[in-house]
Amino acid sequence: MLEIALINGPNLALLGRREPEIYGDETLAGIVSRLSAEAEGLGVRLSAFQSDVEGELVRAVGEAGERGGGLIINPGAYSHGSIAILDALNAFPGPVIEVHISNVHRREPFRRRLVTAMGADAVISGAGPMGYSLALSLAVNLLRR
Ligand code: CA2
């Protein structure tokens, strides 16, 4: 069965607990269980990983690449500066969709620079937690193309 890896970066474990006006009120566990059900409906398997540590995210991208399939990643604040994550995304063999829950273009200017997005096939920003569902459907579509 095809696998889609969902990787979330720093502070995303706080989802649903603080700043709901920016990030919505769904918890990360809620997003993962909703997405797992959606993945099952699409005939793919979802794996999920979250870390606040850059190196662990790099490793998780590499390991997902070894398993094959697609990748949905929200690198959190590392999106704005991590060349290590960018390099890992560039080495990922399958489709990569970068998700930002908030519209980074409507926030502080430093959030507009998306370093890691150079390694993504598509970027979804500002769709709220629903952005993960859009990314799942796109990743599956790209994998089956
Ligand atoms: O919009 C996004 O998804 C971001 O990747 C979220 C990052 C932020 O640094 C990026 O610029 C945009 C921050 C994630 C922090 O998540 C929190 C969730 C709830 C409460 C506090 C932080």
Coordinates of N, CA, C and O and ligand atoms in Angstrom, one line a residue:
M1 N 0.8 -1.2 0.0 CA 0.0 0.0 0.0 C 0.9 1.3 0.0 O 1.9 1.3 0.7
L2 N 0.5 2.2 -0.8 CA 1.3 3.5 -0.9 C 1.2 4.2 0.5 O 0.2 4.2 1.2
E3 N 2.4 4.8 0.8 CA 2.4 5.6 2.1 C 2.6 7.1 1.8 O 3.3 7.5 1.0
I4 N 1.8 7.8 2.6 CA 2.1 9.3 2.7 C 2.6 9.6 4.1 O 1.9 9.2 5.1
A5 N 3.8 10.2 4.1 CA 4.3 10.6 5.4 C 3.9 12.0 5.7 O 4.0 12.9 4.9
L6 N 3.4 12.2 7.0 CA 3.0 13.5 7.4 C 4.1 13.9 8.5 O 4.2 13.3 9.5
I7 N 4.8 15.0 8.2 CA 5.8 15.4 9.2 C 5.5 16.9 9.6 O 5.4 17.8 8.7
N8 N 5.5 17.1 10.9 CA 5.3 18.4 11.4 C 6.4 18.9 12.3 O 7.0 18.1 13.1
G9 N 6.8 20.1 12.2 CA 8.0 20.7 12.8 C 7.6 21.3 14.2 O 6.6 21.1 14.8
P10 N 8.5 22.2 14.6 CA 8.5 22.8 15.9 C 7.2 23.5 16.3 O 6.7 24.3 15.5
N11 N 6.8 23.3 17.5 CA 5.7 23.9 18.2 C 4.3 23.5 17.6 O 3.3 23.9 18.1
L12 N 4.3 22.6 16.6 CA 3.0 22.2 16.1 C 2.3 21.2 17.0 O 1.1 21.0 16.8
A13 N 3.0 20.7 18.0 CA 2.3 19.9 19.0 C 1.4 20.8 19.9 O 0.6 20.2 20.6
L14 N 1.6 22.1 19.8 CA 0.7 23.0 20.6 C -0.6 23.3 19.9 O -1.5 24.0 20.4
L15 N -0.8 22.8 18.7 CA -2.0 23.1 17.9 C -3.3 22.8 18.8 O -3.4 21.8 19.4
G16 N -4.2 23.7 18.6 CA -5.5 23.6 19.3 C -5.4 24.0 20.8 O -6.5 24.1 21.4
R17 N -4.2 24.3 21.3 CA -4.1 24.7 22.7 C -3.9 26.2 22.9 O -4.3 26.8 23.8
R18 N -3.2 26.8 21.9 CA -2.9 28.3 21.9 C -3.1 28.9 20.6 O -3.1 28.2 19.6
E19 N -3.3 30.2 20.5 CA -3.5 30.9 19.3 C -4.4 30.3 18.3 O -4.1 30.2 17.1
P20 N -5.7 29.9 18.7 CA -6.6 29.3 17.8 C -7.1 30.3 16.7 O -7.5 29.9 15.6
E21 N -6.9 31.6 17.0 CA -7.3 32.6 15.9 C -6.3 32.5 14.7 O -6.7 32.9 13.6
I22 N -5.1 32.0 15.0 CA -4.2 31.9 13.8 C -4.2 30.5 13.3 O -4.2 30.3 12.1
Y23 N -4.2 29.5 14.2 CA -4.0 28.1 13.8 C -5.2 27.2 13.9 O -5.1 26.0 13.6
G24 N -6.3 27.8 14.3 CA -7.5 26.9 14.4 C -7.6 26.2 15.7 O -6.7 26.3 16.6
D25 N -8.7 25.4 15.9 CA -8.8 24.8 17.2 C -8.6 23.3 17.2 O -8.9 22.6 18.2
E26 N -8.2 22.7 16.1 CA -8.0 21.3 16.0 C -6.6 20.9 16.5 O -5.6 21.6 16.2
T27 N -6.5 19.9 17.3 CA -5.2 19.5 17.9 C -4.5 18.7 16.8 O -5.0 18.2 15.8
L28 N -3.2 18.5 17.0 CA -2.4 17.7 16.1 C -2.9 16.3 16.1 O -3.0 15.7 15.0
A29 N -3.2 15.7 17.2 CA -3.7 14.4 17.3 C -5.0 14.3 16.5 O -5.2 13.3 15.8
G30 N -5.8 15.3 16.6 CA -7.1 15.4 15.8 C -6.8 15.4 14.3 O -7.5 14.7 13.6
I31 N -5.9 16.2 13.9 CA -5.5 16.3 12.5 C -5.0 14.9 12.0 O -5.4 14.5 10.9
V32 N -4.2 14.3 12.8 CA -3.6 13.0 12.4 C -4.7 12.0 12.3 O -4.7 11.2 11.3
S33 N -5.6 11.9 13.2 CA -6.6 10.9 13.1 C -7.6 11.2 12.0 O -8.0 10.2 11.2
R34 N -7.9 12.4 11.8 CA -8.8 12.8 10.6 C -8.1 12.4 9.3 O -8.7 11.8 8.4
L35 N -6.8 12.8 9.2 CA -6.1 12.5 7.9 C -5.9 11.0 7.7 O -5.9 10.5 6.5
S36 N -5.7 10.2 8.8 CA -5.6 8.8 8.6 C -6.8 8.2 8.0 O -6.8 7.3 7.2
A37 N -8.0 8.7 8.5 CA -9.3 8.2 8.0 C -9.4 8.6 6.5 O -9.8 7.8 5.7
E38 N -9.0 9.8 6.2 CA -9.1 10.3 4.8 C -8.2 9.4 3.9 O -8.5 9.1 2.8
A39 N -7.0 9.2 4.5 CA -6.0 8.4 3.7 C -6.6 7.0 3.4 O -6.4 6.5 2.3
E40 N -7.2 6.4 4.4 CA -7.8 5.0 4.2 C -8.8 5.1 3.1 O -8.8 4.2 2.3
G41 N -9.6 6.1 3.1 CA -10.6 6.3 2.1 C -10.0 6.4 0.7 O -10.6 6.0 -0.3
L42 N -8.8 6.9 0.6 CA -8.1 7.1 -0.7 C -7.2 5.9 -1.0 O -6.5 5.9 -2.0
G43 N -7.2 4.9 -0.1 CA -6.4 3.7 -0.4 C -5.0 3.8 -0.1 O -4.1 3.1 -0.7
V44 N -4.6 4.8 0.7 CA -3.2 4.9 1.1 C -3.0 4.9 2.6 O -4.0 5.0 3.4
R45 N -1.8 4.7 3.1 CA -1.5 4.6 4.5 C -0.8 5.9 5.0 O 0.0 6.4 4.2
L46 N -1.2 6.4 6.1 CA -0.6 7.6 6.6 C 0.4 7.3 7.8 O 0.0 6.5 8.7
S47 N 1.6 7.8 7.7 CA 2.4 7.8 8.9 C 2.6 9.2 9.4 O 2.6 10.1 8.6
A48 N 2.7 9.4 10.7 CA 2.8 10.7 11.2 C 4.0 10.9 12.2 O 4.2 10.0 13.0
F49 N 4.7 12.0 12.1 CA 5.8 12.3 12.9 C 5.8 13.8 13.2 O 5.6 14.6 12.3
Q50 N 6.2 14.1 14.5 CA 6.3 15.5 14.8 C 7.6 15.7 15.7 O 7.9 14.8 16.6
S51 N 8.4 16.7 15.4 CA 9.5 17.0 16.3 C 9.8 18.5 16.3 O 9.5 19.2 15.3
D52 N 10.4 18.9 17.4 CA 10.8 20.3 17.5 C 12.3 20.4 17.1 O 12.8 21.5 17.2
V53 N 12.9 19.3 16.8 CA 14.4 19.2 16.6 C 14.7 19.1 15.1 O 14.2 18.2 14.4
E54 N 15.5 20.0 14.6 CA 15.7 20.1 13.1 C 16.3 18.8 12.6 O 15.9 18.2 11.6
G55 N 17.3 18.2 13.3 CA 18.0 17.0 12.8 C 17.0 15.8 12.8 O 17.1 15.0 11.9
E56 N 16.1 15.8 13.7 CA 15.1 14.7 13.7 C 14.2 14.8 12.5 O 13.8 13.8 12.0
L57 N 13.9 16.0 12.1 CA 13.0 16.2 11.0 C 13.8 15.8 9.7 O 13.2 15.1 8.8
V58 N 15.1 16.2 9.6 CA 15.9 15.8 8.5 C 15.9 14.2 8.4 O 15.7 13.7 7.3
R59 N 16.1 13.6 9.5 CA 16.2 12.1 9.5 C 14.8 11.5 9.1 O 14.8 10.6 8.4
A60 N 13.7 12.1 9.6 CA 12.4 11.6 9.3 C 12.1 11.7 7.8 O 11.5 10.8 7.2
V61 N 12.5 12.8 7.2 CA 12.3 12.9 5.8 C 13.1 11.9 5.0 O 12.6 11.2 4.1
G62 N 14.4 11.6 5.4 CA 15.2 10.6 4.8 C 14.6 9.2 4.9 O 14.6 8.5 4.0
E63 N 14.1 8.9 6.1 CA 13.5 7.6 6.3 C 12.3 7.4 5.5 O 12.0 6.3 5.0
A64 N 11.5 8.5 5.5 CA 10.2 8.4 4.6 C 10.6 8.2 3.2 O 9.9 7.4 2.5
G65 N 11.7 8.8 2.7 CA 12.1 8.6 1.4 C 12.5 7.2 1.0 O 12.3 6.7 0.0
E66 N 13.2 6.5 2.0 CA 13.6 5.1 1.9 C 12.3 4.2 1.7 O 12.4 3.3 1.0
R67 N 11.3 4.6 2.4 CA 10.1 3.8 2.4 C 9.3 4.0 1.1 O 8.5 3.2 0.7
G68 N 9.5 5.1 0.4 CA 8.8 5.5 -0.8 C 7.4 6.2 -0.5 O 7.1 6.3 0.7
G69 N 6.8 6.6 -1.6 CA 5.5 7.3 -1.4 C 5.7 8.8 -1.4 O 6.6 9.3 -2.0
G70 N 4.7 9.5 -0.8 CA 4.7 11.0 -0.8 C 4.9 11.6 0.5 O 4.9 10.8 1.5
L71 N 5.1 12.9 0.6 CA 5.4 13.6 1.8 C 4.6 14.8 1.9 O 4.5 15.7 1.0
I72 N 4.0 15.0 3.1 CA 3.3 16.3 3.5 C 4.1 16.8 4.7 O 4.3 16.1 5.7
I73 N 4.6 18.0 4.5 CA 5.5 18.5 5.6 C 5.1 20.0 5.9 O 4.9 20.8 5.0
N74 N 5.0 20.2 7.2 CA 4.9 21.6 7.7 C 6.1 21.8 8.6 O 6.1 21.3 9.8
P75 N 7.2 22.4 8.0 CA 8.4 22.5 8.8 C 8.4 23.6 9.9 O 9.4 23.9 10.5
G76 N 7.2 24.2 10.1 CA 7.1 25.2 11.1 C 8.0 26.4 10.8 O 8.3 26.7 9.7
A77 N 8.6 26.9 11.9 CA 9.5 28.1 11.8 C 10.8 27.7 11.0 O 11.5 28.6 10.4
Y78 N 11.1 26.4 10.9 CA 12.3 26.0 10.1 C 12.1 26.3 8.6 O 13.1 26.3 7.9
S79 N 10.9 26.4 8.2 CA 10.6 26.7 6.8 C 11.3 28.0 6.3 O 11.7 28.1 5.2
H80 N 11.5 28.9 7.3 CA 12.1 30.2 6.9 C 13.6 30.3 6.9 O 14.2 31.3 6.7
G81 N 14.2 29.1 7.2 CA 15.7 29.2 7.2 C 16.5 27.9 7.1 O 17.7 27.9 7.0
S82 N 15.8 26.7 7.1 CA 16.6 25.5 7.2 C 17.0 24.9 5.9 O 16.3 24.3 5.1
I83 N 18.3 25.1 5.6 CA 18.9 24.5 4.4 C 19.0 23.0 4.6 O 18.9 22.3 3.6
A84 N 19.2 22.5 5.8 CA 19.3 21.1 6.1 C 18.0 20.4 5.7 O 18.0 19.3 5.0
I85 N 16.8 21.0 6.0 CA 15.5 20.4 5.6 C 15.3 20.6 4.1 O 14.9 19.6 3.5
L86 N 15.7 21.7 3.6 CA 15.6 21.9 2.1 C 16.4 20.8 1.4 O 15.9 20.1 0.5
D87 N 17.6 20.5 1.8 CA 18.5 19.5 1.2 C 17.8 18.1 1.3 O 17.8 17.3 0.4
A88 N 17.2 17.8 2.5 CA 16.5 16.5 2.7 C 15.3 16.4 1.7 O 15.0 15.4 1.1
L89 N 14.5 17.5 1.5 CA 13.4 17.5 0.6 C 13.8 17.3 -0.8 O 13.2 16.6 -1.6
N90 N 14.9 18.0 -1.2 CA 15.4 17.8 -2.5 C 15.8 16.4 -2.8 O 15.8 15.9 -4.0
A91 N 16.2 15.6 -1.8 CA 16.6 14.2 -2.0 C 15.4 13.3 -1.9 O 15.6 12.1 -2.1
F92 N 14.3 13.8 -1.5 CA 13.1 12.9 -1.4 C 12.6 12.5 -2.8 O 12.3 13.4 -3.6
P93 N 12.5 11.2 -3.0 CA 12.1 10.7 -4.4 C 10.7 11.0 -4.8 O 10.5 11.1 -6.0
G94 N 9.8 11.1 -3.9 CA 8.4 11.2 -4.3 C 7.9 12.7 -4.2 O 8.6 13.6 -4.0
P95 N 6.6 12.9 -4.4 CA 6.0 14.2 -4.3 C 6.0 14.8 -2.9 O 5.8 14.1 -2.0
V96 N 6.4 16.1 -2.8 CA 6.5 16.8 -1.5 C 5.5 17.9 -1.6 O 5.5 18.8 -2.4
I97 N 4.6 18.0 -0.6 CA 3.7 19.1 -0.4 C 4.0 19.8 0.9 O 4.0 19.2 1.9
E98 N 4.3 21.1 0.8 CA 4.5 21.9 2.1 C 3.3 22.6 2.5 O 2.6 23.2 1.6
V99 N 2.9 22.4 3.7 CA 1.7 23.0 4.2 C 2.0 24.1 5.3 O 2.8 23.8 6.2
H100 N 1.3 25.2 5.2 CA 1.3 26.2 6.3 C -0.1 26.4 6.6 O -0.9 26.8 5.8
I101 N -0.5 26.3 7.9 CA -1.8 26.4 8.3 C -2.3 27.9 8.1 O -3.4 28.2 7.7
S102 N -1.4 28.8 8.5 CA -1.7 30.2 8.4 C -1.2 30.7 7.0 O -0.4 30.0 6.3
N103 N -1.8 31.9 6.6 CA -1.3 32.5 5.3 C -0.1 33.3 5.7 O -0.1 34.4 6.2
V104 N 1.1 32.7 5.4 CA 2.4 33.3 5.8 C 2.6 34.6 5.1 O 3.4 35.5 5.5
H105 N 1.9 34.9 4.0 CA 2.0 36.1 3.2 C 1.3 37.3 3.8 O 1.4 38.4 3.4
R106 N 0.4 37.0 4.8 CA -0.4 38.0 5.5 C 0.1 38.3 6.9 O -0.6 38.9 7.7
R107 N 1.3 37.8 7.2 CA 1.9 37.9 8.5 C 3.2 38.8 8.5 O 3.3 39.6 7.6
E108 N 4.0 38.5 9.4 CA 5.3 39.3 9.5 C 6.1 39.0 8.2 O 6.1 37.9 7.7
P109 N 6.8 40.1 7.7 CA 7.5 39.9 6.4 C 8.5 38.7 6.5 O 8.7 38.1 5.4
F110 N 9.1 38.4 7.6 CA 10.1 37.3 7.6 C 9.5 36.0 7.4 O 10.2 35.0 7.0
R111 N 8.2 35.8 7.5 CA 7.5 34.6 7.2 C 7.3 34.3 5.7 O 6.9 33.3 5.3
R112 N 7.5 35.4 4.9 CA 7.3 35.3 3.5 C 8.4 34.5 2.8 O 8.2 34.0 1.7
R113 N 9.6 34.5 3.4 CA 10.7 33.8 2.8 C 10.6 32.3 3.2 O 10.7 31.9 4.4
L114 N 10.3 31.4 2.2 CA 10.1 30.0 2.5 C 11.2 29.2 1.8 O 11.2 28.9 0.7
V115 N 12.3 29.0 2.6 CA 13.5 28.3 2.1 C 13.2 26.9 1.8 O 13.5 26.4 0.7
T116 N 12.5 26.2 2.6 CA 12.2 24.8 2.4 C 11.2 24.5 1.2 O 11.3 23.5 0.6
A117 N 10.4 25.6 0.9 CA 9.4 25.4 -0.2 C 10.1 25.2 -1.5 O 9.5 24.7 -2.5
M118 N 11.4 25.6 -1.6 CA 12.1 25.3 -2.9 C 12.3 23.8 -3.1 O 12.5 23.4 -4.3
G119 N 12.1 23.0 -2.1 CA 12.2 21.6 -2.3 C 10.8 20.9 -2.4 O 10.7 19.7 -2.3
A120 N 9.8 21.7 -2.5 CA 8.4 21.2 -2.5 C 7.8 21.3 -3.9 O 8.2 22.2 -4.7
D121 N 7.0 20.3 -4.3 CA 6.3 20.4 -5.6 C 5.1 21.4 -5.5 O 4.7 22.0 -6.5
A122 N 4.6 21.6 -4.3 CA 3.4 22.5 -4.1 C 3.4 23.0 -2.7 O 3.9 22.3 -1.8
V123 N 2.9 24.2 -2.5 CA 2.8 24.8 -1.2 C 1.4 25.2 -1.0 O 0.8 25.9 -1.8
I124 N 0.8 24.9 0.2 CA -0.5 25.3 0.6 C -0.4 26.1 1.8 O 0.1 25.7 2.8
S125 N -0.9 27.4 1.8 CA -0.7 28.3 2.9 C -2.0 29.1 3.1 O -2.5 29.7 2.2
G126 N -2.5 29.0 4.3 CA -3.7 29.8 4.7 C -5.0 29.1 4.6 O -6.1 29.7 4.8
A127 N -5.0 27.8 4.4 CA -6.3 27.1 4.3 C -6.6 26.5 5.7 O -7.6 25.7 5.8
G128 N -5.9 26.9 6.7 CA -6.2 26.3 8.0 C -5.8 24.8 8.1 O -5.1 24.3 7.2
P129 N -6.3 24.1 9.1 CA -5.9 22.7 9.2 C -6.4 21.9 8.0 O -5.9 20.8 7.7
M130 N -7.4 22.4 7.3 CA -7.9 21.8 6.1 C -6.8 21.7 5.0 O -6.9 20.9 4.1
G131 N -5.8 22.5 5.1 CA -4.7 22.5 4.2 C -4.0 21.1 4.1 O -3.5 20.7 3.1
Y132 N -4.1 20.4 5.3 CA -3.5 19.0 5.3 C -4.3 18.1 4.4 O -3.7 17.2 3.8
S133 N -5.6 18.3 4.4 CA -6.5 17.4 3.6 C -6.3 17.7 2.1 O -6.2 16.8 1.3
L134 N -6.1 19.0 1.8 CA -5.9 19.4 0.4 C -4.5 18.8 0.0 O -4.4 18.2 -1.2
A135 N -3.6 18.8 0.9 CA -2.2 18.3 0.5 C -2.3 16.8 0.3 O -1.6 16.2 -0.6
L136 N -3.1 16.1 1.1 CA -3.2 14.6 1.0 C -3.8 14.3 -0.3 O -3.3 13.4 -1.1
S137 N -4.9 15.0 -0.7 CA -5.5 14.6 -2.0 C -4.5 14.9 -3.1 O -4.4 14.2 -4.1
L138 N -3.8 16.0 -3.0 CA -2.8 16.4 -4.1 C -1.7 15.4 -4.1 O -1.3 14.9 -5.2
A139 N -1.2 15.0 -3.0 CA 0.0 14.0 -2.9 C -0.4 12.7 -3.6 O 0.3 12.1 -4.4
V140 N -1.6 12.2 -3.3 CA -2.1 10.9 -3.8 C -2.3 11.1 -5.3 O -1.9 10.2 -6.1
N141 N -2.8 12.2 -5.7 CA -3.0 12.5 -7.2 C -1.7 12.5 -7.9 O -1.5 11.8 -9.0
L142 N -0.7 13.1 -7.4 CA 0.6 13.2 -8.0 C 1.3 11.8 -8.0 O 2.0 11.5 -9.0
L143 N 1.1 11.1 -7.0 CA 1.7 9.7 -6.9 C 1.1 8.8 -8.0 O 1.8 7.9 -8.5
R144 N -0.1 9.0 -8.2 CA -0.8 8.0 -9.2 C -0.8 8.5 -10.6 O -1.2 7.8 -11.5
R145 N -0.2 9.7 -10.8 CA -0.2 10.3 -12.1 C 0.7 9.5 -13.1 O 1.8 9.0 -12.6
Ligands
CA2_1 O1 1.3 28.5 9.4 C1 2.1 27.6 9.7 O2 1.7 26.4 9.6 C2 3.5 27.8 10.2 O3 4.3 26.8 9.7 C3 3.4 27.6 11.7 C4 4.7 28.0 12.4 C5 5.2 29.3 12.0 O4 6.5 29.5 12.6 C6 5.3 29.4 10.5 O5 5.8 30.7 10.2 C7 4.0 29.2 9.9 C8 4.5 28.0 13.9 C9 3.9 26.8 14.5 C10 3.5 27.1 15.9 O6 2.3 26.5 16.2 C11 1.6 26.9 17.2 C12 0.3 26.3 17.3 C13 -0.4 26.7 18.4 C14 0.0 27.6 19.3 C15 1.3 28.1 19.3 C16 2.1 27.7 18.2

